Coordinates of C-alpha atoms and ligand atoms in Angstrom, one line a residue:
M1 CA -16.4 15.1 7.6
S2 CA -13.3 15.9 5.6
A3 CA -9.7 16.1 6.6
T4 CA -6.4 17.3 5.1
I5 CA -3.1 15.9 6.3
Q6 CA 0.2 17.3 5.3
V7 CA 3.1 15.0 4.5
R8 CA 6.4 16.7 4.8
T9 CA 9.3 14.9 3.2
Q10 CA 12.7 16.1 2.1
S11 CA 11.8 15.8 -1.5
R12 CA 8.3 17.3 -1.3
A13 CA 5.6 18.4 1.0
Y14 CA 2.0 17.7 -0.1
D15 CA -1.5 17.4 1.1
V16 CA -3.6 14.2 1.5
V17 CA -7.1 15.4 1.2
I18 CA -9.8 13.0 2.5
E19 CA -13.2 14.3 1.3
P20 CA -16.5 12.6 0.4
G21 CA -17.2 13.3 -3.2
A22 CA -13.6 14.3 -4.0
I23 CA -13.4 12.4 -7.3
D24 CA -16.0 14.8 -8.7
R25 CA -13.6 17.6 -7.8
L26 CA -10.5 15.7 -8.9
G27 CA -9.8 18.3 -11.7
E28 CA -9.7 21.2 -9.2
H29 CA -7.3 19.2 -6.9
V30 CA -5.0 18.4 -9.8
R31 CA -5.1 22.0 -11.1
A32 CA -4.2 23.2 -7.6
V33 CA -0.8 21.4 -7.8
A34 CA -0.1 20.8 -11.5
P35 CA -1.7 23.5 -13.7
H36 CA -1.1 22.6 -17.3
R37 CA -2.9 22.0 -20.6
Q38 CA -2.7 18.2 -20.6
S39 CA -3.0 15.4 -18.1
L40 CA -2.9 11.6 -18.3
L41 CA -5.5 9.7 -16.3
V42 CA -4.7 6.1 -15.7
V43 CA -7.5 4.0 -14.3
D44 CA -8.1 0.5 -13.0
Q45 CA -10.1 -1.0 -15.9
S46 CA -12.7 -2.4 -13.6
I47 CA -13.8 1.1 -12.6
S48 CA -13.1 3.0 -15.9
G49 CA -16.8 3.3 -16.7
S50 CA -17.8 4.4 -13.2
H51 CA -15.3 6.4 -11.2
G52 CA -13.0 6.7 -14.2
A53 CA -15.8 8.5 -16.2
T54 CA -16.4 10.9 -13.2
A55 CA -12.7 11.6 -12.9
A56 CA -12.2 12.2 -16.6
A57 CA -15.2 14.6 -16.7
S58 CA -13.9 16.5 -13.7
L59 CA -10.4 16.9 -15.3
R60 CA -12.1 18.2 -18.5
R61 CA -14.2 20.7 -16.4
A62 CA -10.9 21.9 -14.9
A63 CA -9.7 22.6 -18.5
Y64 CA -7.4 19.7 -19.0
D65 CA -7.0 18.1 -22.3
A66 CA -7.5 14.8 -20.4
S67 CA -6.1 11.7 -22.1
A68 CA -7.1 8.5 -20.4
M69 CA -6.1 4.8 -20.4
S70 CA -6.9 1.8 -18.3
L71 CA -4.9 -1.0 -16.7
E72 CA -5.7 -4.4 -15.4
A73 CA -5.1 -4.3 -11.6
A74 CA -3.5 -7.7 -11.2
E75 CA -0.1 -8.5 -9.6
S76 CA 0.9 -10.1 -12.9
S77 CA 0.3 -6.8 -14.6
K78 CA 2.5 -5.0 -12.2
V79 CA 5.5 -5.4 -14.4
I80 CA 7.8 -3.2 -16.5
D81 CA 5.8 -3.8 -19.7
T82 CA 2.8 -2.1 -18.2
V83 CA 4.9 0.9 -17.2
S84 CA 6.0 1.0 -20.9
R85 CA 2.4 1.1 -22.0
V86 CA 1.8 4.2 -19.8
H87 CA 5.0 5.8 -21.3
E88 CA 3.8 5.0 -24.8
A89 CA 0.4 6.7 -24.0
A90 CA 2.3 9.7 -22.7
L91 CA 4.3 9.9 -25.9
R92 CA 1.2 9.4 -28.1
H93 CA -0.7 12.2 -26.3
G94 CA 2.3 14.5 -26.2
L95 CA 2.6 14.9 -22.5
E96 CA 5.2 17.3 -21.3
R97 CA 7.3 17.8 -18.3
R98 CA 4.6 19.8 -16.4
S99 CA 1.7 17.6 -17.5
P100 CA 0.4 15.6 -14.5
F101 CA -0.1 11.8 -14.4
V102 CA -3.2 10.9 -12.3
A103 CA -3.5 7.4 -10.9
L104 CA -7.1 6.3 -10.1
G105 CA -7.3 2.8 -8.6
G106 CA -5.8 0.6 -6.0
G107 CA -2.2 0.0 -4.9
I108 CA -1.2 -1.8 -8.2
V109 CA -2.3 1.1 -10.4
G110 CA -0.7 3.6 -8.0
D111 CA 2.6 1.8 -8.0
V112 CA 2.7 1.4 -11.8
V113 CA 1.6 4.9 -12.6
G114 CA 3.8 6.3 -9.8
F115 CA 6.8 4.6 -11.3
A116 CA 5.8 5.8 -14.8
A117 CA 5.6 9.4 -13.5
A118 CA 8.9 9.0 -11.7
T119 CA 10.6 8.0 -14.9
W120 CA 8.8 9.8 -17.7
L121 CA 11.0 12.8 -18.7
R122 CA 12.9 12.0 -15.4
G123 CA 9.9 12.8 -13.3
V124 CA 6.6 14.6 -13.8
P125 CA 3.8 15.7 -11.4
L126 CA 1.7 12.9 -9.9
V127 CA -1.7 12.9 -8.2
Q128 CA -2.7 9.7 -6.5
C129 CA -6.4 9.1 -6.2
P130 CA -6.7 5.7 -4.4
T131 CA -10.0 3.8 -4.8
T132 CA -9.3 0.9 -2.5
L133 CA -9.0 1.0 1.3
L134 CA -5.5 -0.5 1.2
A135 CA -4.3 2.2 -1.1
M136 CA -6.0 4.9 0.9
V137 CA -4.5 3.9 4.3
D138 CA -1.1 3.0 3.0
A139 CA 0.1 2.6 -0.6
S140 CA -0.9 6.1 -2.0
V141 CA 1.0 7.9 0.7
G142 CA 4.8 8.0 1.0
G143 CA 6.1 7.8 -2.6
K144 CA 7.0 4.1 -3.0
T145 CA 6.4 3.2 -6.6
G146 CA 7.5 0.1 -8.6
V147 CA 6.9 -3.2 -10.2
N148 CA 7.5 -6.9 -9.7
V149 CA 10.0 -9.0 -11.6
A150 CA 9.2 -12.6 -12.6
H151 CA 11.8 -15.2 -11.5
P152 CA 12.5 -17.9 -14.1
S153 CA 10.8 -20.4 -11.6
G154 CA 7.6 -18.5 -12.3
E155 CA 7.5 -16.8 -8.9
L156 CA 6.8 -13.1 -8.9
R157 CA 9.5 -11.2 -6.8
K158 CA 7.6 -8.2 -5.4
N159 CA 8.6 -4.6 -6.0
L160 CA 12.2 -5.3 -7.0
V161 CA 12.3 -2.4 -9.4
G162 CA 11.1 1.0 -8.4
A163 CA 11.7 4.6 -7.3
F164 CA 10.7 6.9 -4.5
W165 CA 8.5 9.5 -6.1
Q166 CA 6.3 11.5 -3.8
P167 CA 2.9 12.5 -5.2
H168 CA 2.0 16.2 -5.5
R169 CA -1.3 15.5 -3.9
V170 CA -3.3 12.5 -2.7
V171 CA -7.1 12.8 -3.2
I172 CA -9.1 10.3 -1.2
D173 CA -12.9 9.9 -1.7
P174 CA -14.2 7.6 1.1
L175 CA -17.6 7.3 -0.8
V176 CA -16.0 5.1 -3.4
L177 CA -15.6 2.4 -0.7
R178 CA -19.4 1.8 -0.9
T179 CA -18.9 -0.2 -4.0
L180 CA -15.5 -1.8 -3.3
P181 CA -15.7 -5.6 -3.4
Q182 CA -15.7 -7.1 0.2
R183 CA -12.5 -9.0 -0.3
E184 CA -10.7 -5.8 -1.4
F185 CA -12.2 -3.8 1.4
V186 CA -11.0 -6.1 4.2
C187 CA -7.5 -6.1 2.7
G188 CA -7.1 -2.5 3.6
L189 CA -8.1 -3.3 7.2
A190 CA -5.0 -5.5 7.5
E191 CA -2.7 -2.5 6.8
A192 CA -4.7 -0.5 9.3
V193 CA -4.1 -3.2 12.0
K194 CA -0.4 -3.1 11.0
H195 CA -0.2 0.6 11.6
A196 CA -1.9 0.2 15.0
L197 CA 0.6 -2.5 15.9
I198 CA 3.6 -0.4 15.0
A199 CA 2.6 3.0 16.1
E200 CA -0.7 3.5 17.9
P201 CA -2.3 1.1 20.4
A202 CA -5.3 3.5 20.6
L203 CA -6.1 2.7 17.0
L204 CA -6.3 -1.0 17.8
D205 CA -8.8 -0.2 20.6
E206 CA -10.7 2.0 18.3
M207 CA -10.9 -0.7 15.6
E208 CA -12.1 -3.2 18.1
R209 CA -14.8 -0.8 19.2
S210 CA -15.9 0.0 15.7
I211 CA -16.1 -3.5 14.1
A212 CA -19.8 -3.1 13.3
A213 CA -19.5 0.4 11.9
I214 CA -16.5 -0.6 9.8
E215 CA -18.4 -3.7 8.5
R216 CA -21.3 -1.5 7.4
R217 CA -18.8 1.0 5.9
D218 CA -20.1 3.9 7.9
P219 CA -18.6 7.0 6.0
Q220 CA -17.7 8.9 9.2
T221 CA -16.0 5.8 10.7
L222 CA -14.1 5.2 7.5
T223 CA -13.1 8.8 7.1
N224 CA -11.7 8.8 10.7
L225 CA -10.0 5.4 10.2
I226 CA -8.3 6.6 7.0
A227 CA -7.2 9.9 8.6
A228 CA -5.7 8.1 11.6
N229 CA -3.8 5.8 9.3
V230 CA -2.6 8.6 7.0
R231 CA -1.4 10.6 10.1
I232 CA 0.7 7.5 11.2
K233 CA 2.1 7.0 7.7
A234 CA 2.8 10.7 7.2
A235 CA 4.8 10.9 10.5
I236 CA 6.9 7.8 9.6
V237 CA 7.6 8.9 6.0
A238 CA 8.5 12.4 7.2
A239 CA 11.1 10.8 9.6
D240 CA 12.6 8.4 7.1
E241 CA 11.5 9.1 3.5
R242 CA 13.8 6.7 1.8
E243 CA 13.8 3.9 4.4
E244 CA 17.4 4.7 5.2
R245 CA 17.0 4.2 8.9
D246 CA 14.9 1.6 10.5
V247 CA 12.0 4.0 11.0
R248 CA 10.1 3.5 7.7
A249 CA 11.2 -0.2 7.6
R250 CA 8.8 -0.8 10.5
L251 CA 6.0 -0.4 7.9
N252 CA 7.1 -3.7 6.6
L253 CA 5.8 -5.5 9.6
G254 CA 4.4 -8.8 8.4
H255 CA 5.5 -8.1 4.8
T256 CA 8.5 -10.4 4.5
F257 CA 6.2 -13.3 5.4
A258 CA 3.4 -11.8 3.2
H259 CA 5.6 -11.5 0.1
A260 CA 6.7 -15.1 0.6
F261 CA 3.0 -16.2 0.8
E262 CA 2.2 -14.0 -2.3
S263 CA 5.1 -15.6 -4.3
Q264 CA 3.2 -18.9 -4.0
T265 CA 0.6 -17.8 -6.5
A266 CA -1.3 -21.1 -6.1
L267 CA -2.4 -19.8 -2.7
G268 CA -4.4 -17.1 -4.5
L269 CA -3.9 -14.6 -1.7
K270 CA -4.5 -10.9 -2.1
H271 CA -1.8 -8.6 -0.6
G272 CA -3.9 -7.6 2.4
E273 CA -4.8 -11.2 3.1
A274 CA -1.1 -12.2 2.9
V275 CA -0.3 -9.2 5.2
A276 CA -2.9 -10.4 7.8
I277 CA -1.3 -13.9 7.9
G278 CA 2.1 -12.3 7.9
L279 CA 1.3 -10.2 10.9
I280 CA 0.3 -13.3 12.8
A281 CA 3.5 -15.1 11.7
A282 CA 5.6 -12.1 12.8
M283 CA 3.7 -12.1 16.1
H284 CA 4.5 -15.8 16.6
V285 CA 8.2 -15.1 16.1
A286 CA 7.9 -12.1 18.5
Q287 CA 6.2 -14.3 21.1
S288 CA 8.9 -16.9 20.8
I289 CA 11.5 -14.3 22.0
E290 CA 9.1 -12.8 24.5
L291 CA 8.6 -9.4 22.8
I292 CA 4.8 -9.9 23.0
S293 CA 2.5 -12.1 25.1
R294 CA 0.3 -14.9 24.0
T295 CA -2.7 -12.6 24.9
D296 CA -1.5 -9.9 22.5
L297 CA -1.3 -12.6 19.7
T298 CA -4.8 -13.9 20.5
R299 CA -6.2 -10.4 20.6
V300 CA -4.8 -9.4 17.2
A301 CA -5.8 -12.7 15.6
G302 CA -9.3 -12.2 17.0
L303 CA -9.5 -8.7 15.6
L304 CA -8.3 -9.7 12.1
A305 CA -10.7 -12.6 12.0
A306 CA -13.6 -10.4 13.2
L307 CA -12.8 -8.0 10.4
G308 CA -13.1 -10.9 7.9
L309 CA -9.3 -11.5 7.3
P310 CA -7.5 -14.9 7.2
V311 CA -5.1 -15.7 10.0
S312 CA -3.7 -18.9 8.5
L313 CA -2.8 -20.1 5.0
P314 CA -5.7 -21.4 2.9
A315 CA -3.5 -24.4 1.9
P316 CA -0.4 -25.9 3.5
A317 CA 2.4 -24.2 1.4
E318 CA 5.8 -25.9 1.6
I319 CA 8.0 -24.4 4.3
A320 CA 11.2 -24.8 2.2
R321 CA 9.7 -22.8 -0.6
L322 CA 8.5 -20.1 1.8
M323 CA 11.9 -19.9 3.5
S324 CA 13.6 -19.6 0.1
A325 CA 11.3 -16.8 -1.0
M326 CA 11.9 -15.0 2.4
R327 CA 15.7 -15.3 1.8
H328 CA 15.2 -13.6 -1.6
D329 CA 13.1 -10.8 -0.2
K330 CA 14.9 -7.5 -0.8
K331 CA 15.0 -6.9 2.9
V332 CA 17.7 -9.6 3.2
Q333 CA 21.1 -8.2 4.2
D334 CA 24.3 -10.2 4.2
G335 CA 22.1 -13.3 3.9
R336 CA 20.3 -12.7 7.2
I337 CA 16.5 -12.4 7.1
R338 CA 15.7 -9.0 8.5
L339 CA 12.3 -9.2 10.1
V340 CA 10.2 -6.4 11.6
L341 CA 8.9 -7.8 14.9
P342 CA 6.1 -6.3 17.0
G343 CA 6.4 -5.6 20.7
P344 CA 4.9 -4.3 22.8
I345 CA 1.8 -3.3 21.0
G346 CA 2.4 0.2 19.5
Q347 CA 6.0 -0.5 18.8
A348 CA 8.0 -2.5 16.2
H349 CA 11.7 -3.1 15.7
V350 CA 13.8 -4.3 12.8
R351 CA 15.7 -7.5 13.9
D352 CA 18.1 -9.8 12.1
D353 CA 18.5 -12.2 15.0
A354 CA 15.4 -14.3 14.6
S355 CA 16.6 -17.9 14.2
P356 CA 15.6 -19.9 11.1
D357 CA 13.9 -22.4 13.6
A358 CA 11.8 -19.6 15.0
V359 CA 10.8 -18.5 11.5
E360 CA 10.0 -22.0 10.5
A361 CA 7.9 -22.5 13.6
A362 CA 6.0 -19.4 12.9
L363 CA 5.3 -20.6 9.3
R364 CA 4.1 -23.9 10.7
A365 CA 1.8 -22.0 13.2
V366 CA 0.1 -20.3 10.3
G367 CA -0.5 -23.5 8.4
A368 CA 2.7 -24.2 6.3
A369 CA 3.9 -27.8 6.2
Ligands
LIG1 N1 3.9 0.3 2.5 C1 5.2 0.4 3.2 C2 5.8 1.8 2.9 O1 5.2 2.6 2.3 O2 6.9 2.0 3.4

C-alpha cells in the first residue's frame, strides 16, 4: 500500500514516500537524509498533542535532540513575523547548518517552515511531513516556500515573499487523513481536480469513479490518489523547477482567480475552496474562447460539487475589487493578467489574451456582482 516517487530537479533529487504509519517512522526518514545531532520540528498547533507528539517521539528514537515548536495554521499567520519566530527558535536551540527543519502540518506550516529553512544559515535540510490532503497532493512537493504580505488596505497579498527550496524528503502518512476536518479534506480534492485538468484526463475519470471511496476516506484509494498527484507534480517540477517556462505555471490553473477570492477575507474561503471556484471561473473564460465545451464545464462543476466543494462564491463579492486583486497578482506581466486556461481536458496553457470583459463575465458566472 506504500509508494515512493522520486522528484528530480536541478537543485536536488529527493523521494516522496507515501506510507501508512509513516509519522511513527519520521525519525528514520529524517535521519536517512539529514543525519545530525539536532533537529527542529515545527508543528501545526492543532495537531501538536496528537501527530506532533508521535513525530517528536519518533525523532527522539532516531537519536535527535528534537526541539519542537508550534504555529497557528492561519493565512494571517503566514507572514514574515512567523518565519522570524522559527528562526528565533533555531537560534535558541543552537541549530547548525546540518540540522534539519521538519514541517508537520498543512500548506501554511510547510510554506513558512520551508522559507525558514531556505533562509536560516542560507539554507538547511528540510523534511516536509504534510498532514492535510492539499499539502500531500500539491504544496509539500516542488519546493515553493513563502509568506503573504498585508497591503495597507487590509488585503493579504498571497505568497509575495518566498524562495524555491526543495525538501530533502517528503514523508506522507495517509492515515492522518482519517482525522482531518471535512472542510480541510475536500480542499485537497480541488488541487487533485486541477492536476487532472492540466495533465491527466484519466485521473478525472478515476476520481469520478471513486467518489464514494474518497468520501469514506478509503486508505488504498487515498494512497493511489496521492501517488497519482505526486507523479504529475514531480514531472512538472522536474521540467520547470523555478517556473521559468510556462510548464510549471500551468499548476496555477484557477489560482489567479482563487487568490483574488481569498484576498476578500470576508468571503471566509479556504484555499482549496477558492481554487475550486477559480477552476470554474477559468473554465468559463476558456469556454468563452472555445478552448473547452460547455459539457466539460458542467462535468467538472458536477465532480467538484459531488466532492463537497463550492462552485460559486458564498456571497456576491464586488467585481471591481476582484479585478483589482487579480491585476495585483504576481502573475501579472506588463499590466496584462496572465491566466492559465484549460483546454482540452488534460491540457492547460498560459495566456495573456483573455479580455477584461471575458474575465468579468467569468467572475459574474461564479456569483460576483
Ligand atoms: N502549487 C503550485 C506549484 O507548486 O507550482
